PDB file of C-alpha atoms in Angstrom:
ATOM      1  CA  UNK A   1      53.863-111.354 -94.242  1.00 45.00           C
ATOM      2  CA  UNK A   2      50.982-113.680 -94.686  1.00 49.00           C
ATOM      3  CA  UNK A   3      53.060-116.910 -93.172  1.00 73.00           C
ATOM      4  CA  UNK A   4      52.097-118.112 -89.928  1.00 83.00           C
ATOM      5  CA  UNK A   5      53.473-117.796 -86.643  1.00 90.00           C
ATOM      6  CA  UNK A   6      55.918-120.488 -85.100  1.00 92.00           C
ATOM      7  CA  UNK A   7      54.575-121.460 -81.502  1.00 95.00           C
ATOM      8  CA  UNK A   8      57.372-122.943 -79.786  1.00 97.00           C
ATOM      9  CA  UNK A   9      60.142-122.384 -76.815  1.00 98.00           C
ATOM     10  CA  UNK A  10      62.747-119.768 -76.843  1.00 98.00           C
ATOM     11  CA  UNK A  11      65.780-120.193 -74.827  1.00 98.00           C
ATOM     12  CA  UNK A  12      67.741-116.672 -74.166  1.00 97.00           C
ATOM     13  CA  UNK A  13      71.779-116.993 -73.102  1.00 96.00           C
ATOM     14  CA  UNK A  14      72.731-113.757 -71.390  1.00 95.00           C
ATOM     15  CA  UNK A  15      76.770-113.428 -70.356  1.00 94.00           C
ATOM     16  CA  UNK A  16      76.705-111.998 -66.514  1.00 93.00           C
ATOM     17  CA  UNK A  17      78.183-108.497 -66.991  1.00 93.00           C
ATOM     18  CA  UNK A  18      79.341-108.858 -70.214  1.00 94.00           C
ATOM     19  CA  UNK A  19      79.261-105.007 -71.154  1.00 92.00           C
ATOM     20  CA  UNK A  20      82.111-104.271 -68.382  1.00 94.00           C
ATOM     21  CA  UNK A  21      84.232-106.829 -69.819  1.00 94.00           C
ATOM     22  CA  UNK A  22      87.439-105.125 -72.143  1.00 95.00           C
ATOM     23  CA  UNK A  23      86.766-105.784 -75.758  1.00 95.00           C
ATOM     24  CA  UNK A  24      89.660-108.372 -75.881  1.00 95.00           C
ATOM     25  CA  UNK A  25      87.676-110.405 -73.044  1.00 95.00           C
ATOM     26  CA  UNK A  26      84.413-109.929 -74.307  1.00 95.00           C
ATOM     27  CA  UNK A  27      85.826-111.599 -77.040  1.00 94.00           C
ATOM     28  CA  UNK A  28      87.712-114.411 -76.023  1.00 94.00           C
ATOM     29  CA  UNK A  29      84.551-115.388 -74.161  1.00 94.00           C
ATOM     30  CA  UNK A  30      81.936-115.062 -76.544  1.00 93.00           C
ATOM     31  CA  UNK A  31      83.921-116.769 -79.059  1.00 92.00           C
ATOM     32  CA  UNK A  32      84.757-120.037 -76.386  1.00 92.00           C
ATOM     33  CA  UNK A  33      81.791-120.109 -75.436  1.00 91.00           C
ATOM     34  CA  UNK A  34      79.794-120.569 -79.014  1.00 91.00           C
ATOM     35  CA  UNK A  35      82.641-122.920 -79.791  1.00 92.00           C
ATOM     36  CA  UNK A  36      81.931-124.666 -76.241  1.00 92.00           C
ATOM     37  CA  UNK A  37      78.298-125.029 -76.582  1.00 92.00           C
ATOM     38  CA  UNK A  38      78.069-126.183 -80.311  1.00 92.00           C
ATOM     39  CA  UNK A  39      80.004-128.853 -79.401  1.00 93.00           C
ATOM     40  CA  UNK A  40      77.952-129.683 -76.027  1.00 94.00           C
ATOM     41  CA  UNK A  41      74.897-129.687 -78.771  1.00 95.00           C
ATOM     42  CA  UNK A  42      76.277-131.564 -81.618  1.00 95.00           C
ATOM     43  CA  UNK A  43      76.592-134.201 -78.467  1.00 94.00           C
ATOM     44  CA  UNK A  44      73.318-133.967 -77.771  1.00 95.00           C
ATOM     45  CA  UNK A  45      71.812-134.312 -81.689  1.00 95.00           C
ATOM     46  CA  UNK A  46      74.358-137.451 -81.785  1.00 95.00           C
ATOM     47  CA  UNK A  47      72.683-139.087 -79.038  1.00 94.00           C
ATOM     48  CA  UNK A  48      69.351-137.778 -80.205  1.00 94.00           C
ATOM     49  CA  UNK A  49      70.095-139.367 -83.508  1.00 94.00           C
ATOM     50  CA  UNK A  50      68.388-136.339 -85.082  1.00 94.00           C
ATOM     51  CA  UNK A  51      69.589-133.416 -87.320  1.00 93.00           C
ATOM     52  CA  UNK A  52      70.579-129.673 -85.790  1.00 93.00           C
ATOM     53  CA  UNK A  53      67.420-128.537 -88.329  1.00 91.00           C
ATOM     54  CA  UNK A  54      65.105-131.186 -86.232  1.00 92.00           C
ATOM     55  CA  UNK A  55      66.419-129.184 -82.702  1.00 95.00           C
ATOM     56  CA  UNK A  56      66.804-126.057 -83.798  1.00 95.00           C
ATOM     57  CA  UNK A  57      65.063-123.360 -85.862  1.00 92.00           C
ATOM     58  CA  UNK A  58      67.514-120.944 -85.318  1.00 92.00           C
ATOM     59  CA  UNK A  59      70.066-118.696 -83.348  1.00 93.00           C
ATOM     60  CA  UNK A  60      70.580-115.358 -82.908  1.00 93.00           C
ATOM     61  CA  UNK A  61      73.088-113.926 -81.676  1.00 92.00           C
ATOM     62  CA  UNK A  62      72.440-110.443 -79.397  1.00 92.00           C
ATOM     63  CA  UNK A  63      75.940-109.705 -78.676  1.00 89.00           C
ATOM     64  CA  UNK A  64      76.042-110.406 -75.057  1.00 92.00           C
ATOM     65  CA  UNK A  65      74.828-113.943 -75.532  1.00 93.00           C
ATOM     66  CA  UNK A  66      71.672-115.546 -77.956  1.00 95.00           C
ATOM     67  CA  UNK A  67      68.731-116.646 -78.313  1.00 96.00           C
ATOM     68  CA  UNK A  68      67.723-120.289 -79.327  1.00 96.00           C
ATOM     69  CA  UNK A  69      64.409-120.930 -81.375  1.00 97.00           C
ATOM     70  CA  UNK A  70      63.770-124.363 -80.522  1.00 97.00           C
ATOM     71  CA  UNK A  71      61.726-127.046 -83.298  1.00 95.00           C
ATOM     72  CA  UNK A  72      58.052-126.994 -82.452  1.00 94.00           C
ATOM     73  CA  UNK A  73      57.757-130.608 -82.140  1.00 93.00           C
ATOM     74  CA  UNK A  74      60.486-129.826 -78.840  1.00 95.00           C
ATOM     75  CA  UNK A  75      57.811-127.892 -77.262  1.00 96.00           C
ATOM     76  CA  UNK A  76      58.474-128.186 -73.654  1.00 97.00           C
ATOM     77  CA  UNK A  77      62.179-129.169 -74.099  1.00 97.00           C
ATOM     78  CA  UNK A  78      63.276-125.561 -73.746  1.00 98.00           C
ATOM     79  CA  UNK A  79      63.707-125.237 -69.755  1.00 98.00           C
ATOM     80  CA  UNK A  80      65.543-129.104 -69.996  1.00 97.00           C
ATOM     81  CA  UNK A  81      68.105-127.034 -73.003  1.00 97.00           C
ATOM     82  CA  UNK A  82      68.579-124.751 -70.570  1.00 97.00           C
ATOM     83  CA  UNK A  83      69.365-126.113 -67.881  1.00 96.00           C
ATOM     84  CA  UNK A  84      71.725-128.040 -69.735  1.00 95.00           C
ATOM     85  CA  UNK A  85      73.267-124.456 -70.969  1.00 95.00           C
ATOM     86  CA  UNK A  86      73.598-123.355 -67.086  1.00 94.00           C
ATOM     87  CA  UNK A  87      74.983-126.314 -65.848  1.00 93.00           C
ATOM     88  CA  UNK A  88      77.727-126.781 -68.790  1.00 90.00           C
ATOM     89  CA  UNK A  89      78.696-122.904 -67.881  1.00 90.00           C
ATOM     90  CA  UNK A  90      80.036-124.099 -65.050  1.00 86.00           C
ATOM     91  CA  UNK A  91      82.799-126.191 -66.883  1.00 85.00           C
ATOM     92  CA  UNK A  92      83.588-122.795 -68.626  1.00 87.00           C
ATOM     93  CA  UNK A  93      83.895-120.385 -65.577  1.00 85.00           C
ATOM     94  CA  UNK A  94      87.184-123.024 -64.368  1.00 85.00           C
ATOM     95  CA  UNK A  95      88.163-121.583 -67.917  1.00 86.00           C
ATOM     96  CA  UNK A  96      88.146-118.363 -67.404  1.00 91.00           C
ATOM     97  CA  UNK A  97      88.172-116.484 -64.059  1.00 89.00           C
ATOM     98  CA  UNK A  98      86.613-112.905 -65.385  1.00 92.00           C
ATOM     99  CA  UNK A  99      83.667-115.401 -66.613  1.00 93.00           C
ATOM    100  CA  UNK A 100      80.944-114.825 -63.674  1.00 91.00           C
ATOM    101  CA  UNK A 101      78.020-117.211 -65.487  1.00 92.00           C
ATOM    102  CA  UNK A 102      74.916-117.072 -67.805  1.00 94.00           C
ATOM    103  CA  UNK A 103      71.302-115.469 -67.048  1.00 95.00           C
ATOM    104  CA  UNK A 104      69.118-118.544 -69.137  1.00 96.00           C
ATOM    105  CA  UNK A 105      65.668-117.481 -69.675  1.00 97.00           C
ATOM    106  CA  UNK A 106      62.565-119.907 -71.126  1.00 98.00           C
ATOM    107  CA  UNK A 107      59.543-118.863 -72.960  1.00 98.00           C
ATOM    108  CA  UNK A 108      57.005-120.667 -75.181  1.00 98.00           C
ATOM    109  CA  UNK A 109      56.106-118.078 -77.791  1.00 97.00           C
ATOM    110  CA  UNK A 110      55.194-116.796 -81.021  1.00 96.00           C
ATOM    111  CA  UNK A 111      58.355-115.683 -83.209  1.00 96.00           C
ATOM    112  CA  UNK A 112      58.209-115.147 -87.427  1.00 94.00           C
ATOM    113  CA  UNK A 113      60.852-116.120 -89.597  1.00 90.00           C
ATOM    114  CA  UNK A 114      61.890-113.140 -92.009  1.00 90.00           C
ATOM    115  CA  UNK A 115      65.033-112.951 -94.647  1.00 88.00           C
ATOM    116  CA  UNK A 116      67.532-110.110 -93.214  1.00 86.00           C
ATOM    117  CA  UNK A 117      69.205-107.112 -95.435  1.00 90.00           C
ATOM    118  CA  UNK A 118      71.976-109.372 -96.206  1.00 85.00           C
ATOM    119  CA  UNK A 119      69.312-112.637 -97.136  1.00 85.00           C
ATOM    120  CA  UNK A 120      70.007-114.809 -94.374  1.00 85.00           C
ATOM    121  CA  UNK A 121      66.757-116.350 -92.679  1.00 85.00           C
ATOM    122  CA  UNK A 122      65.932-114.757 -88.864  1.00 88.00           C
ATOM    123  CA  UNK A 123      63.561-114.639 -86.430  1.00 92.00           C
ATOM    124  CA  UNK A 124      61.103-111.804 -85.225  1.00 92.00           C
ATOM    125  CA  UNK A 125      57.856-111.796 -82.745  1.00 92.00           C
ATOM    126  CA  UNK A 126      56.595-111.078 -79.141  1.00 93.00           C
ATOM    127  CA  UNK A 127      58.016-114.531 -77.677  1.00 95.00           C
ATOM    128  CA  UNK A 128      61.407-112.698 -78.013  1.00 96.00           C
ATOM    129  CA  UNK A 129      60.408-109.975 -76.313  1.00 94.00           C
ATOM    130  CA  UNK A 130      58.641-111.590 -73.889  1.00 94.00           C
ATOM    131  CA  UNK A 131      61.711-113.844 -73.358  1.00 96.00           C
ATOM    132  CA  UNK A 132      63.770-111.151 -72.819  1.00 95.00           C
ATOM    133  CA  UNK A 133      61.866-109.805 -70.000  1.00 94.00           C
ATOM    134  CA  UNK A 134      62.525-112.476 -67.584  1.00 95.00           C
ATOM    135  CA  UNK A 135      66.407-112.308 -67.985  1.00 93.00           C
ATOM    136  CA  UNK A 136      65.913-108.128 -67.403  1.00 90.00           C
ATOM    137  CA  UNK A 137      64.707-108.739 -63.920  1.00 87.00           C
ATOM    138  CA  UNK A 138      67.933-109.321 -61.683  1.00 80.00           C
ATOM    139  CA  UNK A 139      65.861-109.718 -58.777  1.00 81.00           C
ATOM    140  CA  UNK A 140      64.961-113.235 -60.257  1.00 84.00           C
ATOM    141  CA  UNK A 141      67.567-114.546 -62.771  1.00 80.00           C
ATOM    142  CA  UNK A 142      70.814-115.177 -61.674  1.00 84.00           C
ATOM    143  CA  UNK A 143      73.418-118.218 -62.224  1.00 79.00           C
ATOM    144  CA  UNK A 144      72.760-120.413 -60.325  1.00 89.00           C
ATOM    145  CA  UNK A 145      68.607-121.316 -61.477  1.00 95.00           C
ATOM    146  CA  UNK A 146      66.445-120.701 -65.505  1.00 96.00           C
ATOM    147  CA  UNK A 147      64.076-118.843 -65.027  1.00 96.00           C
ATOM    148  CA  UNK A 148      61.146-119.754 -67.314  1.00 97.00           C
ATOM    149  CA  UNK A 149      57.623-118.378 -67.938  1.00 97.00           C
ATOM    150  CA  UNK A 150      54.217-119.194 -66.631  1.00 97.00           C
ATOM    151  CA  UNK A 151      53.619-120.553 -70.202  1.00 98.00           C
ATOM    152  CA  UNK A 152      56.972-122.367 -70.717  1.00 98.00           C
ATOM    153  CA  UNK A 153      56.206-124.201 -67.581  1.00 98.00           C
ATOM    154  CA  UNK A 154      52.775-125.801 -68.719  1.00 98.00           C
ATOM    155  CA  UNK A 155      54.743-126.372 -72.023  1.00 98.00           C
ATOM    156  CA  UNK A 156      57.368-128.767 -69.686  1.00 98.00           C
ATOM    157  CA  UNK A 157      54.691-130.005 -67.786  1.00 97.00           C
ATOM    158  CA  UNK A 158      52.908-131.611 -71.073  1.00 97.00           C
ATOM    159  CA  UNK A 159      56.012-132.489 -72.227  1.00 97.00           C
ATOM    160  CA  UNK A 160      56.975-134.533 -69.550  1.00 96.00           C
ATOM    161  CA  UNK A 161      53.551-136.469 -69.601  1.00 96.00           C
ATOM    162  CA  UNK A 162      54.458-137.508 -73.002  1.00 94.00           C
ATOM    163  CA  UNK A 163      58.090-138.816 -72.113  1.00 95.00           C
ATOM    164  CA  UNK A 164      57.942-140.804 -68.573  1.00 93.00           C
ATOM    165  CA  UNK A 165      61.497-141.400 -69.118  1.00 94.00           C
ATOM    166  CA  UNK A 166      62.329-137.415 -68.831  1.00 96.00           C
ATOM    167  CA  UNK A 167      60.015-137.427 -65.426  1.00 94.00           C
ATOM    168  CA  UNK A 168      62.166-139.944 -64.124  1.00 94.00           C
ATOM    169  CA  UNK A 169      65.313-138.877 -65.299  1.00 94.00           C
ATOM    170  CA  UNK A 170      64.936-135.127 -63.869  1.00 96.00           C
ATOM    171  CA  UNK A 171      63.903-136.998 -60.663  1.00 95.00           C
ATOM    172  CA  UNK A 172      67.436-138.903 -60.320  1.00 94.00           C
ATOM    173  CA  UNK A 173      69.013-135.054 -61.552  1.00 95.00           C
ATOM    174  CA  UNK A 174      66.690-134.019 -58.156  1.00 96.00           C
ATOM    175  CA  UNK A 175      65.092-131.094 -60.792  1.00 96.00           C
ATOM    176  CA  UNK A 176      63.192-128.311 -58.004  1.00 96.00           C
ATOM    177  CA  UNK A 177      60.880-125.785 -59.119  1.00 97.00           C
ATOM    178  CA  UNK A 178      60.082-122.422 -57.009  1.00 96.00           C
ATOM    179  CA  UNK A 179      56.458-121.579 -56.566  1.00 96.00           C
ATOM    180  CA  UNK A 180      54.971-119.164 -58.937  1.00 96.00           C
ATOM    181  CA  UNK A 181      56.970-115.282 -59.164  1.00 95.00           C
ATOM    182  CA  UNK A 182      54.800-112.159 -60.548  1.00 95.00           C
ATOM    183  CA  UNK A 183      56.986-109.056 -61.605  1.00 93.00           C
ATOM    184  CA  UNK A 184      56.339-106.050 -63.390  1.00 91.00           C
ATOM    185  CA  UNK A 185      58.991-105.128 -66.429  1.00 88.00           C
ATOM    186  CA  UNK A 186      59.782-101.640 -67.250  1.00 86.00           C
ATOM    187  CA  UNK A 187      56.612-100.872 -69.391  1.00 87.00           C
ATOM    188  CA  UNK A 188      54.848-102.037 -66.036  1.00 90.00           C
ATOM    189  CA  UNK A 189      53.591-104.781 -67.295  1.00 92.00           C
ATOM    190  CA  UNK A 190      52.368-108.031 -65.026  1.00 94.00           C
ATOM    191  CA  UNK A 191      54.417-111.403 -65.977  1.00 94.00           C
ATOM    192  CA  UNK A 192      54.422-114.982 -63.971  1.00 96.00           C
ATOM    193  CA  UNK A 193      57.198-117.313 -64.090  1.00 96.00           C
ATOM    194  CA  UNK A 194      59.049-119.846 -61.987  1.00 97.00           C
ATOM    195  CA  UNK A 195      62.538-120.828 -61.126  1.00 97.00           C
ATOM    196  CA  UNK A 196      63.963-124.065 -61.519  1.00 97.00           C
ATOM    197  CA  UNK A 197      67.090-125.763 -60.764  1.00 96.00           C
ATOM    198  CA  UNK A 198      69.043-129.456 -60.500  1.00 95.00           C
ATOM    199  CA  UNK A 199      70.913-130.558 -57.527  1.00 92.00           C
ATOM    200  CA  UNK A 200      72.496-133.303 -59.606  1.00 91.00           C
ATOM    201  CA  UNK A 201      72.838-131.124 -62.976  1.00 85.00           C
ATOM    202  CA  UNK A 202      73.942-132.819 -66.263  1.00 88.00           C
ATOM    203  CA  UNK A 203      73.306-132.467 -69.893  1.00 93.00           C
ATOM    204  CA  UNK A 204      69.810-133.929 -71.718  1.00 95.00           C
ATOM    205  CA  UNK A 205      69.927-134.695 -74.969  1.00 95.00           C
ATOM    206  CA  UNK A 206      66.346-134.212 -76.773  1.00 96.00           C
ATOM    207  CA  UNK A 207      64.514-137.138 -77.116  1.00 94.00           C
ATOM    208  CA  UNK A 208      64.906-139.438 -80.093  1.00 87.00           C
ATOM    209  CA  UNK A 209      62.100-139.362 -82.855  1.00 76.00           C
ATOM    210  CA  UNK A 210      59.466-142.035 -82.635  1.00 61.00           C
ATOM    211  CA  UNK A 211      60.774-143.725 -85.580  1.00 43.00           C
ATOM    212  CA  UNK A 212      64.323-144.126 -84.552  1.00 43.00           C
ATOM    213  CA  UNK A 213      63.453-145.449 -81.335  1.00 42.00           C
ATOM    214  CA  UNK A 214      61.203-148.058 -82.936  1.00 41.00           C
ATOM    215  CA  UNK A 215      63.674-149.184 -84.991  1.00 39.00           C
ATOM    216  CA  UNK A 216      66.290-149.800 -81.746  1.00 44.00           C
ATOM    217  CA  UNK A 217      64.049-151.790 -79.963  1.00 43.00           C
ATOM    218  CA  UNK A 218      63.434-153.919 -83.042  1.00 36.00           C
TER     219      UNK A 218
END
């Protein structure tokens, strides 16, 4: 209990109405869409060049969707994962026509890693939680936008002063932003976050480790 906290971004999946889906549906589209998107991010790692370990802490699954623990040296990648997420959903709604899209919330948080009943490693803290909180309010999250916290948003902001080349390649995806949103959850209390969105959407690989993409320019 002793080990310390992992700072870094959480990325929560939540299947639009899910619960009033039959139990053959619900299903059917939780299983295509796992299958769907570990393929969309074994893509990614391949054009990363990096390992799913060096992306991803973890998943967990919360039976309408999941969330993912990102690596801590992806700080600030979160919002660009899932905005990848939303706009690959799209590919799976001309799938299935009960399939009415994904709430993706962002959050740059604390979570601790703990061994389950059954031994396998998971993941425990207050970013989850506090994750979680932005997908409850339906006023703000809905299909078409992520919405991310005040504190995953200064995450992407120092992320993208340490890649130019994301800046610039959000700017040809035309990447938006809403002003700031305060909403109180059901234990009443006060959280900030933001919405954001891409006119041109597509899906962004992580970037590549220093060391591989020394090596390619030499």
């Amino acid at each position: 209990m002793g080990k310390r906290a992992i700072q870094t971004d959480i990325v929560l999946i939540d299947i639009i109405d899910f619960s009033r889906l039959g139990m053959d549906m619900q299903l059917e589209i939780i299983s295509y869409l796992s299958l769907t998107y570990k393929k969309m991010i074994q893509k990614m790692l391949k054009a990363s060049g990096i390992s799913m370990e060096h992306m991803l802490q973890g998943i967990i699954p919360t039976g309408d969707g999941f969330y993912c623990i990102l690596h801590p040296s992806l700080r600030g990648f979160g919002p660009i994962l899932g905005l990848s997420f939303l706009h690959f959903s799209d590919f799976i709604a001309k799938e299935y026509s009960y399939f009415k899209g994904i709430r993706v919330g962002v959050h740059t948080g604390k979570v601790h890693r703990f061994d389950d009943i059954l031994g396998h490693e998971n993941f425990i803290g207050d970013g989850l939680n506090e994750c979680a909180r932005y997908i409850e309010n339906k006023n703000l999250a809905n299909s078409n936008t992520v919405i991310i916290s005040d504190k995953a948003f200064l995450s992407l902001e120092l992320f993208l002063k340490s890649h130019t080349d994301y800046q610039e390649l959000l700017a040809q995806c035309e990447f938006r932003h809403s002003s700031i949103h305060t909403f109180e959850d059901k234990h009443h209390i006060t959280h900030h976050g933001y919405l954001i969105w891409m006119r041109k959407g597509g899906i962004i690989p992580p970037p590549r480790p220093t060391w591989l993409a020394s090596s390619k320019k030499s």
